[in-house]
PDB file of C-alpha atoms in Angstrom:
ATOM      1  CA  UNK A   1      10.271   1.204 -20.043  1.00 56.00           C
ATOM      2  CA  UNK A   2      10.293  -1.579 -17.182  1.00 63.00           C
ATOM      3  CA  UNK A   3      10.275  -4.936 -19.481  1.00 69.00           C
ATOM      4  CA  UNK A   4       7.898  -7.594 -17.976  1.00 84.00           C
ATOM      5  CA  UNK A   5       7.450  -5.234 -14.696  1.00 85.00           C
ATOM      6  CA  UNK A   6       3.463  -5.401 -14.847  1.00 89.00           C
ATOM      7  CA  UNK A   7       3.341  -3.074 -11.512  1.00 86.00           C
ATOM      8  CA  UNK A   8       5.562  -1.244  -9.026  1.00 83.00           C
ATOM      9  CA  UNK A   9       5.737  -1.173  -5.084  1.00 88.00           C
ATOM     10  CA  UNK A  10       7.706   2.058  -3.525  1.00 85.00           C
ATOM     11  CA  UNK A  11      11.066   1.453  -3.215  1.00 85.00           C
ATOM     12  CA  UNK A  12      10.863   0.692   0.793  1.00 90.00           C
ATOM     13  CA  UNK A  13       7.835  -1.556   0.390  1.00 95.00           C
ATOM     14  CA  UNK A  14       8.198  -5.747   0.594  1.00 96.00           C
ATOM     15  CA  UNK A  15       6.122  -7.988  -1.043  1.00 96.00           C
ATOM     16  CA  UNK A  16       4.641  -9.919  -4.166  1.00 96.00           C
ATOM     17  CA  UNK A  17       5.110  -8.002  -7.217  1.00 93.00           C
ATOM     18  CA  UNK A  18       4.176  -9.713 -10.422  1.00 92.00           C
ATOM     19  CA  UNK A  19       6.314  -9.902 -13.752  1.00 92.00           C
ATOM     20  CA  UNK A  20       5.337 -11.280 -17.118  1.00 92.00           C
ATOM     21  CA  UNK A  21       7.153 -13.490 -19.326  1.00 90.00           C
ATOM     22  CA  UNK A  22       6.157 -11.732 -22.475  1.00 92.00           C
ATOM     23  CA  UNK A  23       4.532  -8.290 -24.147  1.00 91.00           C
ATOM     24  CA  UNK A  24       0.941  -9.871 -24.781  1.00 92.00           C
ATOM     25  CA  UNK A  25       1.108 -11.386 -20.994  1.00 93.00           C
ATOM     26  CA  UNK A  26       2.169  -8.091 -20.100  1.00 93.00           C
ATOM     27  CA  UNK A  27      -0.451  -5.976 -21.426  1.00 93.00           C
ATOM     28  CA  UNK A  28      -3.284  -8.544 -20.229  1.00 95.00           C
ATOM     29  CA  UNK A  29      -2.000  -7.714 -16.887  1.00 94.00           C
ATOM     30  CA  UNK A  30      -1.430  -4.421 -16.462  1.00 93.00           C
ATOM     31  CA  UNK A  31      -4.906  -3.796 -18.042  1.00 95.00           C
ATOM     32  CA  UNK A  32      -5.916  -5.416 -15.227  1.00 95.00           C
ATOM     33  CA  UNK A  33      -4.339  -2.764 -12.685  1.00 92.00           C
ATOM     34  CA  UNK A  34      -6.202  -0.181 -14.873  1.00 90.00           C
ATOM     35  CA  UNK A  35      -9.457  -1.857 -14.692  1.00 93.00           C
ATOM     36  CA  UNK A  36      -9.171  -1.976 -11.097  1.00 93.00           C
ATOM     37  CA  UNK A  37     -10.018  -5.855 -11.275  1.00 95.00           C
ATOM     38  CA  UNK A  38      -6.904  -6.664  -8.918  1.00 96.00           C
ATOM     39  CA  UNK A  39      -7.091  -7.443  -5.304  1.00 96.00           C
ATOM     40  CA  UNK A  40      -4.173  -5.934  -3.592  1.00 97.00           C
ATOM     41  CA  UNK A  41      -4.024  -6.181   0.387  1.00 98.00           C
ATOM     42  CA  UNK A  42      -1.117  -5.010   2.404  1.00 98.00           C
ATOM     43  CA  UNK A  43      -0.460  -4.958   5.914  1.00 98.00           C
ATOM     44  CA  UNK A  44       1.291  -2.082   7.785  1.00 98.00           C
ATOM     45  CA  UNK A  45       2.412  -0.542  11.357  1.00 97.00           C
ATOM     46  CA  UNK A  46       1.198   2.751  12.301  1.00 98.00           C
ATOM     47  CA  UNK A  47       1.467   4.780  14.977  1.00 97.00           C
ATOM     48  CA  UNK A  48      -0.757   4.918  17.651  1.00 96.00           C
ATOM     49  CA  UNK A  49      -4.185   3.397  18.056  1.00 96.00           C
ATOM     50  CA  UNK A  50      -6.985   3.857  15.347  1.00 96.00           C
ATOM     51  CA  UNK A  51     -10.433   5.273  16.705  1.00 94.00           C
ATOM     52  CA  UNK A  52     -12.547   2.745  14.624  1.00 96.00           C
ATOM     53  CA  UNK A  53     -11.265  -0.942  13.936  1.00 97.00           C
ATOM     54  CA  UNK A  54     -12.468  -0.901  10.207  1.00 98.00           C
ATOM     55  CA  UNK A  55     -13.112   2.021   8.313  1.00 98.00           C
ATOM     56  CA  UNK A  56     -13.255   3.526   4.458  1.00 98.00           C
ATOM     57  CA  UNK A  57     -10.343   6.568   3.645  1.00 98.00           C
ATOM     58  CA  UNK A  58     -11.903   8.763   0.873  1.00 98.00           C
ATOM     59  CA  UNK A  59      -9.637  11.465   0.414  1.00 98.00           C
ATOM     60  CA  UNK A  60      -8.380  13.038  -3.842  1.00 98.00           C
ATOM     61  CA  UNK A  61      -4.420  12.850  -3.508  1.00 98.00           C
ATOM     62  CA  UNK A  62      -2.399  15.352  -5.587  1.00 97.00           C
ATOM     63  CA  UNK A  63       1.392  16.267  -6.104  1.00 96.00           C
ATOM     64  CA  UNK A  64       2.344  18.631  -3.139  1.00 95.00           C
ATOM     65  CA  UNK A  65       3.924  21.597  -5.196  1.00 94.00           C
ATOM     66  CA  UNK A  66       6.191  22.354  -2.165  1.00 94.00           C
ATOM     67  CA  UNK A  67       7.806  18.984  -1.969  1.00 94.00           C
ATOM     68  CA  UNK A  68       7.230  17.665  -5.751  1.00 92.00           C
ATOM     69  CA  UNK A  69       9.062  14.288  -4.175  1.00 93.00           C
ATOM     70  CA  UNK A  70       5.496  13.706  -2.360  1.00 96.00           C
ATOM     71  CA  UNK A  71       1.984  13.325  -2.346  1.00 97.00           C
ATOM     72  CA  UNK A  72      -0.806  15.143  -0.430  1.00 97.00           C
ATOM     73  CA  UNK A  73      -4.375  15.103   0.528  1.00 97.00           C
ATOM     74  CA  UNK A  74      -6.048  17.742  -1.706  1.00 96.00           C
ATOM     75  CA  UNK A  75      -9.043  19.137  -3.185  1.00 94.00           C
ATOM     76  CA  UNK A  76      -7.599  19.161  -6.796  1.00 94.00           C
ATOM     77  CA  UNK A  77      -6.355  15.998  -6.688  1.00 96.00           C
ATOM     78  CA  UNK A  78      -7.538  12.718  -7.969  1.00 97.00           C
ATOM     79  CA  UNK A  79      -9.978  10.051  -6.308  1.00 97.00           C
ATOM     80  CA  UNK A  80      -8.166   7.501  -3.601  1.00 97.00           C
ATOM     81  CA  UNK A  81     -10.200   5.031  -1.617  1.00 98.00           C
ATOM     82  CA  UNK A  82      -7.986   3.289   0.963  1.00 98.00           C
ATOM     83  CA  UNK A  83     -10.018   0.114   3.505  1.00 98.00           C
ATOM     84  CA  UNK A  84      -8.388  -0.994   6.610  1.00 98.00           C
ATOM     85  CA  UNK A  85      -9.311  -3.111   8.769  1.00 98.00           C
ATOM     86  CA  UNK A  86      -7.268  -3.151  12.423  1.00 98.00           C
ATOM     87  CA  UNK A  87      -5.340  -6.410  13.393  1.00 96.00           C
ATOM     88  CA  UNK A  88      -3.680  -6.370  16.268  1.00 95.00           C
ATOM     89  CA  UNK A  89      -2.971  -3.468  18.456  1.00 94.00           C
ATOM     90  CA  UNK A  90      -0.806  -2.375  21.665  1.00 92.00           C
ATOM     91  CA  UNK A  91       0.181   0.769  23.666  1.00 89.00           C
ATOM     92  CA  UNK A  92       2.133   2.419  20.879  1.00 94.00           C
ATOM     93  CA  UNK A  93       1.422   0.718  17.146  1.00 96.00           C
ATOM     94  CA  UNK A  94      -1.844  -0.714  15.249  1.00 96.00           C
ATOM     95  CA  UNK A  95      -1.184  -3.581  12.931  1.00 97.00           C
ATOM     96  CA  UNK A  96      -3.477  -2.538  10.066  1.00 98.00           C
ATOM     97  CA  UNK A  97      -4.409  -4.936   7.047  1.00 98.00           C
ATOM     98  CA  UNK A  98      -4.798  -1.948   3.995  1.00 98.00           C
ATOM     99  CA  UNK A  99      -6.928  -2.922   0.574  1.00 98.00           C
ATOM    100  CA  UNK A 100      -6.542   0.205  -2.244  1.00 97.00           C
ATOM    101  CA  UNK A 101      -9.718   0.431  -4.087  1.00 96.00           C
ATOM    102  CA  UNK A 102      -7.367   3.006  -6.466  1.00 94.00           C
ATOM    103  CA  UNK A 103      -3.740   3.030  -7.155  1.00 90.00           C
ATOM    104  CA  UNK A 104      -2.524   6.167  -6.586  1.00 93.00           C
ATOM    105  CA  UNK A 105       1.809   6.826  -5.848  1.00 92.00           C
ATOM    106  CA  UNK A 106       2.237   6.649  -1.851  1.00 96.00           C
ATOM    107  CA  UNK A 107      -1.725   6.339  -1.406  1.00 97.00           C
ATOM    108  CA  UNK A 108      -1.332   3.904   1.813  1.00 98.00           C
ATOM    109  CA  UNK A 109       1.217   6.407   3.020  1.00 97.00           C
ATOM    110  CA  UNK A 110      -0.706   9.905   2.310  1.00 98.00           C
ATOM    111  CA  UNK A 111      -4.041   8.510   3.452  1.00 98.00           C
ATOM    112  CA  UNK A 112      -2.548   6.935   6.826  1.00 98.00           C
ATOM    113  CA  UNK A 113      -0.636  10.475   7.549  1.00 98.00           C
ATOM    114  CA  UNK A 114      -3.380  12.684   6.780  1.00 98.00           C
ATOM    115  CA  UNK A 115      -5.860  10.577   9.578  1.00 98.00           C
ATOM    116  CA  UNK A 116      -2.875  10.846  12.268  1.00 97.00           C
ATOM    117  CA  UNK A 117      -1.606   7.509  12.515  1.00 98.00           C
ATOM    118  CA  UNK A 118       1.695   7.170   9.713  1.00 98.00           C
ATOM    119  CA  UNK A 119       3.368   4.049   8.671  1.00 98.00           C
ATOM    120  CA  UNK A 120       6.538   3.469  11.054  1.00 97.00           C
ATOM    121  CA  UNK A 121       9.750   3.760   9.153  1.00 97.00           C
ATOM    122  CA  UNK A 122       8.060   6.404   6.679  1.00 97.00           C
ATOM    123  CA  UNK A 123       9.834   9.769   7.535  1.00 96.00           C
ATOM    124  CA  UNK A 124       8.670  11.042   4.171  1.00 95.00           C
ATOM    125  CA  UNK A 125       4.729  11.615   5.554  1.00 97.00           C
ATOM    126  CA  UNK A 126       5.858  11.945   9.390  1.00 96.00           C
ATOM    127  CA  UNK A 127       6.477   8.444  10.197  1.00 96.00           C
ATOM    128  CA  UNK A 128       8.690   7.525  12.948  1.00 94.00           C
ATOM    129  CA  UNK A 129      12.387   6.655  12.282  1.00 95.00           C
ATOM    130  CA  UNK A 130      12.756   2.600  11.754  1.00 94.00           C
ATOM    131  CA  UNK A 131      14.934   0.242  10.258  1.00 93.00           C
ATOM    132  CA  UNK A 132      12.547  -0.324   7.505  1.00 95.00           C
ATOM    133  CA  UNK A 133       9.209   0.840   6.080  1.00 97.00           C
ATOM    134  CA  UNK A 134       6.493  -1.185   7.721  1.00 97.00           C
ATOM    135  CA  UNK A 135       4.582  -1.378   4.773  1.00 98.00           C
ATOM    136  CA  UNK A 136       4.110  -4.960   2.838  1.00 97.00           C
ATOM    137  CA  UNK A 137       2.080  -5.789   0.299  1.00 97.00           C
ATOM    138  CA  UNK A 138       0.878  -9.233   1.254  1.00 97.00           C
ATOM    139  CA  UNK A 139      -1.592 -10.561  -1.485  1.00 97.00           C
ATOM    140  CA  UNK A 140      -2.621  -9.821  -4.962  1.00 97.00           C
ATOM    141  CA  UNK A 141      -5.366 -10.980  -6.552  1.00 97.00           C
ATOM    142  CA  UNK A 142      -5.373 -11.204 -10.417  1.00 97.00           C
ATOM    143  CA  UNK A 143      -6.304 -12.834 -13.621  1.00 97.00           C
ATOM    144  CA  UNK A 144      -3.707 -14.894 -15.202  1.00 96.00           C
ATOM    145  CA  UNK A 145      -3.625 -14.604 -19.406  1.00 94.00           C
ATOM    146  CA  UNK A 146      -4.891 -18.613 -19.047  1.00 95.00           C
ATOM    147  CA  UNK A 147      -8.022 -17.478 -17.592  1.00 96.00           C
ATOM    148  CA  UNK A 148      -7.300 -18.894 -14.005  1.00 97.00           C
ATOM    149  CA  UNK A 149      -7.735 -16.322 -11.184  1.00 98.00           C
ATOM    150  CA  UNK A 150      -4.910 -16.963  -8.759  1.00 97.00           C
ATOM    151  CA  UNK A 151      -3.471 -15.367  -5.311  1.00 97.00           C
ATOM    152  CA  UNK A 152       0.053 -14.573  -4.489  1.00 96.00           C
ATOM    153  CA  UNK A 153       1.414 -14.270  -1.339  1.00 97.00           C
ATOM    154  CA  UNK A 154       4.303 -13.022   0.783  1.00 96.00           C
ATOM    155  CA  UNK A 155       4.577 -13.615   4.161  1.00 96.00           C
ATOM    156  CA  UNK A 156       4.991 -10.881   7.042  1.00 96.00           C
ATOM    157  CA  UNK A 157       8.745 -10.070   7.506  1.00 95.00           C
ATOM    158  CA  UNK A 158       9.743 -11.110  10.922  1.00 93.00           C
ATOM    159  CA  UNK A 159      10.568  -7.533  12.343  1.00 93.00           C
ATOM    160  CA  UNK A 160       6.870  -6.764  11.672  1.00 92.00           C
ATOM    161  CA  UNK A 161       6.079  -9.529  14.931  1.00 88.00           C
ATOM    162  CA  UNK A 162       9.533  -8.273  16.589  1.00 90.00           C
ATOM    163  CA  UNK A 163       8.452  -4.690  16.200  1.00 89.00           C
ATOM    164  CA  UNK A 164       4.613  -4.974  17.322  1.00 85.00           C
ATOM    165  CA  UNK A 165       6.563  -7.087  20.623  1.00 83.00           C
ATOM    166  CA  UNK A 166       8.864  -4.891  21.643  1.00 80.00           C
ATOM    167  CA  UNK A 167       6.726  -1.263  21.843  1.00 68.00           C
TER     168      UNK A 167
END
């Protein structure tokens, strides 16, 4: 029971989250994250350099039964769908902008360790070892109960440009 939390972001993860006022405002919401009608874009640092500059993750994610604390890429598991497109890139890290088609726990994390290239800071999926998660979750895109469609923003922490500079 999270009252007026409409959504969640892992613990390690920055960004807009979105909380409602009331129960009705609450459920319109969240429905919303069901329905897959949100936008949600997020913009990361991963090791290495990507071989395409924009490509489509398809891969089911499942429980990992060995370390019940995580998530892996599995045949049993259920439907994630993962876009990035690359941003900026140097010898050592990819800036990637990330857009989940599905909302599954540590998707952007499982789907980014499975193709090779982790999130820095994520030691849980083979990350290197960071300060911080490099994950954000920049925009979201959503319906508000008045009917108005509306975008909220958080801007790029400042070690994301200090990070991407110094490797």
């Amino acid at each position: 029971e999270r009252a007026g939390i409409v959504h969640r972001l892992d613990r390690a993860t920055s960004g807009v989250i979105v909380c409602a006022k009331n129960a009705d405002a609450l459920l319109f919401l969240q429905k919303q994250f069901a329905d897959r009608s949100t936008v949600k874009t997020y913009e990361a640092l991963v090791q290495g350099q990507l071989a395409q500059d924009h490509a489509i993750i398809d891969m089911p994610i499942e429980r990992n039964p060995r370390r019940p604390q995580t998530f892996r890429v599995g045949a049993n598991g259920k439907s994630a769908v993962t876009e990035y497109k690359v941003v900026h890139v140097n010898t050592a890290l990819s800036q990637l902008q990330l857009t989940p088609k599905t909302g599954r726990t540590h998707q952007l994390r499982v789907h980014l360790s499975q193709v090779g290239h982790p999130i820095v800071g994520d030691e849980l999926y083979g990350g290197l070892a960071a300060e911080r998660l490099f994950l954000h979750a920049a925009s979201l895109e959503i319906t508000l109960p008045s009917g108005e469609r509306k975008t909220f923003s958080a801007p790029l922490p400042l070690e994301f440009a200090a990070t991407l500079e110094q490797q």
